[in-house]
Phi, psi and omega in degrees: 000039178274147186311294174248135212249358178265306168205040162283171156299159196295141168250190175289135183308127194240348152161189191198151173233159186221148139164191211199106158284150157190133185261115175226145195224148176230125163238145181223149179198144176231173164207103190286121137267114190272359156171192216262013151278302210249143172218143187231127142264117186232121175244160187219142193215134171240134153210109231244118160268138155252169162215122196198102190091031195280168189163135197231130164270149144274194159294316161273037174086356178277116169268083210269146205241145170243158169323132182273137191252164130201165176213171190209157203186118154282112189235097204273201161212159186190138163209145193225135163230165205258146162242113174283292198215177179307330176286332196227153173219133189238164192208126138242153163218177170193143168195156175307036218290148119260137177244150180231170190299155169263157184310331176280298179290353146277328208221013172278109150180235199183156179234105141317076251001037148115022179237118172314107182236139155121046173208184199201054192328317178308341178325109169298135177268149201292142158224127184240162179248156186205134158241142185222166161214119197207133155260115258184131158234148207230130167239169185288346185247021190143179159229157163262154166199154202198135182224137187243125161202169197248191178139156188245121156240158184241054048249082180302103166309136160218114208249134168232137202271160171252333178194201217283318191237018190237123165255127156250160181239123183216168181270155174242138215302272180208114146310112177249161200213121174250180171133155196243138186265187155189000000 
């Protein structure tokens, strides 16, 4: 709690967090040329999230403990393109993402009369959908390409400042997020 916290004197302890994320994933994709045109990709992906060993002191030494997490999460992928001619190629895909919170946007915050506050132990990970259609020209001095896409995220990490040096994190309900790249 010092005025200046860069190279003032030390102040008073105002808390400390602990806590620990971990992510293990296994993924698999193939790709079929289904003809000297047409090519197909299908991938798949598992991962099992833990949250484990989180906790926040306060100033005055009260330690409070959160709860231990895990989860597991599918994500799939499919993509399929065309070779139109020797010059041009078109691609669609689509596929899943899921993010989960880090040990910091769960167990980063401070206690208030004996109430954990600026943190969110409870964060749900983010899913997102994701689509693309992309088209591509090939010249001799290069390429051009132009991609139209789209996603839907679903409960959306989302960080907002409370003040200069305080961040809270929550989830938001649902982002669709458009645009054409070129």
């Amino acid at each position: 709690s010092a005025a200046d916290w860069i190279s003032g004197e030390g102040g008073k302890h105002v808390s400390t967090f602990n806590g620990n994320t971990r992510l293990e994933s296994l993924y698999a994709q193939d790709t079929w040329r289904l003809s000297p045109a047409w090519k197909a990709t299908l991938g798949l992906r598992h991962e099992t999230w833990r949250a484990y060993g989180g906790e926040i002191s306060g100033a005055a030494g009260k330690l409070l403990p959160f709860t231990d997490r895990r989860e597991q999460a599918w994500s799939p992928k499919a993509a399929l393109a065309w070779r139109a001619g020797e010059a041009w190629t078109l691609k669609a895909s689509a596929g899943r993402a899921v993010r989960n919170p880090t040990a910091a946007e769960l167990f980063q915050g401070s206690i208030v009369d004996d109430q954990i506050v600026n943190t969110d132990p409870n964060l749900r990970a983010e899913r997102s959908w994701t689509s693309e259609l992309t088209a591509e020209h090939m010249t001799a001095k290069g390429s051009v390409r132009a991609t139209l896409f789209g996603e839907i995220t679903r409960d959306a990490l989302y960080s907002q400042p409370l003040t200069a040096t305080v961040n809270t994190v929550q989830n938001v309900g649902k982002i669709r997020t458009r645009g054409l790249e070129l």
